[in-house]
mmCIF file of C-alpha atoms in Angstrom:
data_model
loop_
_atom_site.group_PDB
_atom_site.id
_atom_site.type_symbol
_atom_site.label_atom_id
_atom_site.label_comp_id
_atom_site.label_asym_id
_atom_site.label_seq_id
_atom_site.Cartn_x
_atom_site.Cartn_y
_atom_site.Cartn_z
ATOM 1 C CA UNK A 1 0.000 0.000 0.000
ATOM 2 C CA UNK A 2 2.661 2.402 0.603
ATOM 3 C CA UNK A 3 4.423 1.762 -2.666
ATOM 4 C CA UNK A 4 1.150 2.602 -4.352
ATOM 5 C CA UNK A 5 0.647 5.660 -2.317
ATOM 6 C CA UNK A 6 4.479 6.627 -2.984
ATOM 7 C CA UNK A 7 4.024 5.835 -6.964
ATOM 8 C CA UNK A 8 0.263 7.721 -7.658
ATOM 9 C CA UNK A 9 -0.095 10.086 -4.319
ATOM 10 C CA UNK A 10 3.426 11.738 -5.038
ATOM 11 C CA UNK A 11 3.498 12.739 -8.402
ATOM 12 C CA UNK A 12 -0.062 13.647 -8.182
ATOM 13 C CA UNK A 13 0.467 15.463 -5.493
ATOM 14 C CA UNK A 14 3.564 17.698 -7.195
ATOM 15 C CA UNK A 15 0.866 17.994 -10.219
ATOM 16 C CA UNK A 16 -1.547 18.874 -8.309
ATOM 17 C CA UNK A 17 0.638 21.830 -6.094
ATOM 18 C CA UNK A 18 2.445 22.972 -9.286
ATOM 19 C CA UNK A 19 -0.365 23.132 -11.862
ATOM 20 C CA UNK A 20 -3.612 23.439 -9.725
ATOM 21 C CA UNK A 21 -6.808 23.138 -11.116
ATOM 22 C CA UNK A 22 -4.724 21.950 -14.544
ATOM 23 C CA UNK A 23 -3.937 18.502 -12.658
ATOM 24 C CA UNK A 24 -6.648 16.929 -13.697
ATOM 25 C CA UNK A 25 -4.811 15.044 -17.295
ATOM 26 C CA UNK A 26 -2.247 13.860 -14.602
ATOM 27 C CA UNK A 27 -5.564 12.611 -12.440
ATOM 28 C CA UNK A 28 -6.577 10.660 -15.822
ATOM 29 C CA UNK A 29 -3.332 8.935 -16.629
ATOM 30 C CA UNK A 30 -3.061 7.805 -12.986
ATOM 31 C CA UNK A 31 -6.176 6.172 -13.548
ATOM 32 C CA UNK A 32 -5.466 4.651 -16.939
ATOM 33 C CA UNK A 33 -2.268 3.313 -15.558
ATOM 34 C CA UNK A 34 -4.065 1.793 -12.146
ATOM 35 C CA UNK A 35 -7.249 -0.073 -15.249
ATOM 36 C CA UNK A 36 -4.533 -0.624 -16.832
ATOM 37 C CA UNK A 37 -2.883 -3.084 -14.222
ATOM 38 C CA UNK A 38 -6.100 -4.468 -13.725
ATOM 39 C CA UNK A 39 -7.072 -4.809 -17.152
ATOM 40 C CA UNK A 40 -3.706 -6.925 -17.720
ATOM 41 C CA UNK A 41 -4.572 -9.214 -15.249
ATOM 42 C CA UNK A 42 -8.677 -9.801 -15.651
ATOM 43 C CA UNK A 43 -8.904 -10.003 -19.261
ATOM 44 C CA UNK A 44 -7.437 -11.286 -22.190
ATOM 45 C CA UNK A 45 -4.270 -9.424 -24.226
ATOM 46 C CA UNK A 46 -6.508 -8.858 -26.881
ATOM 47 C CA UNK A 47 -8.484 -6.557 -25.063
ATOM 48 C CA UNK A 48 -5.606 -4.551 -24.088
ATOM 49 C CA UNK A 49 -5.034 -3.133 -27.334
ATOM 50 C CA UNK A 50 -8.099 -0.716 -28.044
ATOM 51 C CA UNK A 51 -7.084 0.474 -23.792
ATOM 52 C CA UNK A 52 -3.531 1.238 -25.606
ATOM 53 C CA UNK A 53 -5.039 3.274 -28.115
ATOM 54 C CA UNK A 54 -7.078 5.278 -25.492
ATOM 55 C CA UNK A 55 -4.625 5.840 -24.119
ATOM 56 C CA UNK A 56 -2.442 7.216 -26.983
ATOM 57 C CA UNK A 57 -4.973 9.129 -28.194
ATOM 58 C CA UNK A 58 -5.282 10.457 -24.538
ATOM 59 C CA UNK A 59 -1.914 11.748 -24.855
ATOM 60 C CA UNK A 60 -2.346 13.102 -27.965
ATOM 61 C CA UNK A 61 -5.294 15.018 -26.630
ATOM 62 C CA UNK A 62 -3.190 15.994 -23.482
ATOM 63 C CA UNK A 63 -0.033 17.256 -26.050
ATOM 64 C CA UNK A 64 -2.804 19.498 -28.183
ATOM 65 C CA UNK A 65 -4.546 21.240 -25.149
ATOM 66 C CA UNK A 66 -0.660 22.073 -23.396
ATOM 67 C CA UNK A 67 0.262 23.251 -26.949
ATOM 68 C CA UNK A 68 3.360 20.459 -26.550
ATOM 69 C CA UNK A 69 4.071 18.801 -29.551
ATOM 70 C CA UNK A 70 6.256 16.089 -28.158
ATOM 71 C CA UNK A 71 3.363 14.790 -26.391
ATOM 72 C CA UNK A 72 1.411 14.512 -29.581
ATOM 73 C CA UNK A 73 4.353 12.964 -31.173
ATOM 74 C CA UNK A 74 4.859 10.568 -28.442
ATOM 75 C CA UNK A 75 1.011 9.703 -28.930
ATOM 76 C CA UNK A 76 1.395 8.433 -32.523
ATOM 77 C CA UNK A 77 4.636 6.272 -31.987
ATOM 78 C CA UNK A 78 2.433 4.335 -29.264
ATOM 79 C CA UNK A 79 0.026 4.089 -30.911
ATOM 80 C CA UNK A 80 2.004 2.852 -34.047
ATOM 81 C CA UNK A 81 3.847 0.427 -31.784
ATOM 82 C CA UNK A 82 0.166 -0.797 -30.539
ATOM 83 C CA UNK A 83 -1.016 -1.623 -34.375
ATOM 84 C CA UNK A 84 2.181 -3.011 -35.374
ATOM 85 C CA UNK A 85 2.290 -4.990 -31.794
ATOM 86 C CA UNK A 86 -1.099 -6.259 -32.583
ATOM 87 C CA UNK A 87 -0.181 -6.954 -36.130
ATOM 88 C CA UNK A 88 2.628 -9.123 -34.902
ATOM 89 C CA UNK A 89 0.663 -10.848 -31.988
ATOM 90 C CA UNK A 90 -2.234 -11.428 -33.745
ATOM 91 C CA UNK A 91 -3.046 -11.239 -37.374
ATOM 92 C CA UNK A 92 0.263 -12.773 -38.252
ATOM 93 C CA UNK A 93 -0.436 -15.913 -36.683
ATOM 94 C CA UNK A 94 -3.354 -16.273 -38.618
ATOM 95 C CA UNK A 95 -1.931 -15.662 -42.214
ATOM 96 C CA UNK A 96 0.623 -17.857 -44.229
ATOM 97 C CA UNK A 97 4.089 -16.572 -43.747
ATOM 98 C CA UNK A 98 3.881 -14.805 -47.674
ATOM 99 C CA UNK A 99 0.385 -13.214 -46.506
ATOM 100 C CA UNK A 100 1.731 -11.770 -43.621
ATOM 101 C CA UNK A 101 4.295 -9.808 -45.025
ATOM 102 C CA UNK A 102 2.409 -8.871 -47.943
ATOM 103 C CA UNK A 103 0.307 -7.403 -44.974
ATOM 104 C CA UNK A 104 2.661 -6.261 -43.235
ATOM 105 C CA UNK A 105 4.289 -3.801 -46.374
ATOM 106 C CA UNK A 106 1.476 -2.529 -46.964
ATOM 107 C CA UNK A 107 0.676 -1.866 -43.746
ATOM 108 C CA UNK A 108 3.364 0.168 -43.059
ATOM 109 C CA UNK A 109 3.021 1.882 -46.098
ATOM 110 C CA UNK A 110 -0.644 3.092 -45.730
ATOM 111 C CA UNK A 111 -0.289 2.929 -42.372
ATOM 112 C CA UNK A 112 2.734 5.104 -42.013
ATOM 113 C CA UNK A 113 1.532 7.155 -44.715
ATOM 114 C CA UNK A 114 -1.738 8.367 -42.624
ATOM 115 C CA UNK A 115 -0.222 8.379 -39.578
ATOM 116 C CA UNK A 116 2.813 11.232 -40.269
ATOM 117 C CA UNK A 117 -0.141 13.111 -42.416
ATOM 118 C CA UNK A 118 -2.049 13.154 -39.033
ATOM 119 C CA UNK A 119 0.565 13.825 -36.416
ATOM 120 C CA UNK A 120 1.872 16.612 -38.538
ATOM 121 C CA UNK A 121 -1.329 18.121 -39.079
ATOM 122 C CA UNK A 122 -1.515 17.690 -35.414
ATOM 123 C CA UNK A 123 1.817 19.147 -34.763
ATOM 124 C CA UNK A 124 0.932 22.208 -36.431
ATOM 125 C CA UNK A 125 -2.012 22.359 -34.770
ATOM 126 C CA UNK A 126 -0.502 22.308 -31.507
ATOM 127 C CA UNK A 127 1.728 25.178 -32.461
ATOM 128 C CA UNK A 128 -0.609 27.209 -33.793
ATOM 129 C CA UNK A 129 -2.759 27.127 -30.584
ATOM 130 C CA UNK A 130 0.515 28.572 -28.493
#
């Protein structure tokens, strides 16, 4: 119990002292980390991907309302690393070995493609809201 309170009360705490009533996005990804933990542990991995994206679009949100485009940034990789992770996990099990990659390239082609059009779009947006 007092590792939890250490690890959430602390940090929130600092959040809470330093930004004031702007502590609440640090108030939301203490709870997405705490569902998160229980998530992992009362359903199956499959599930876990659409909380991933959530949360990467949480970020995302968090990075365009601070006007701080490394949090948007840092948004897209994760959620990148969530499709290709599910890719990988998942669908690739599924498919022949040929299939797979096929899917692969072309996922990371479209795939790529869209998401730099959107995070820059999104990058711009966040610095044109500063």
């Amino acid at each position: 119990i007092v590792g939890w309170v250490v690890a959430l009360g602390l940090p929130l705490a600092l959040a809470v002292i330093a930004r004031k009533t702007q502590a609440w996005p640090f108030v939301l990804a203490a709870v997405w980390t705490v569902v998160l933990l229980f998530l992992e542990r009362a359903i199956d991995t499959v599930a876990l991907y659409p909380w991933w994206v959530i949360g990467a679009g949480g970020l995302v949100a968090w990075g365009i309302h601070d006007g701080r485009s490394e949090r948007v940034n840092m948004g897209a990789a994760i959620f990148a690393a969530t499709v290709v992770a599910f890719y990988f996990s998942e669908v690739m099990d599924k498919l022949g070995r040929s299939a797979s990659l096929i899917g692969l390239g072309l996922l990371f082609l479209a795939g790529g493609w869209a998401l730099e059009r959107l995070r820059r779009r999104l990058v711009q947006q966040t610095r044109g809201s500063v």
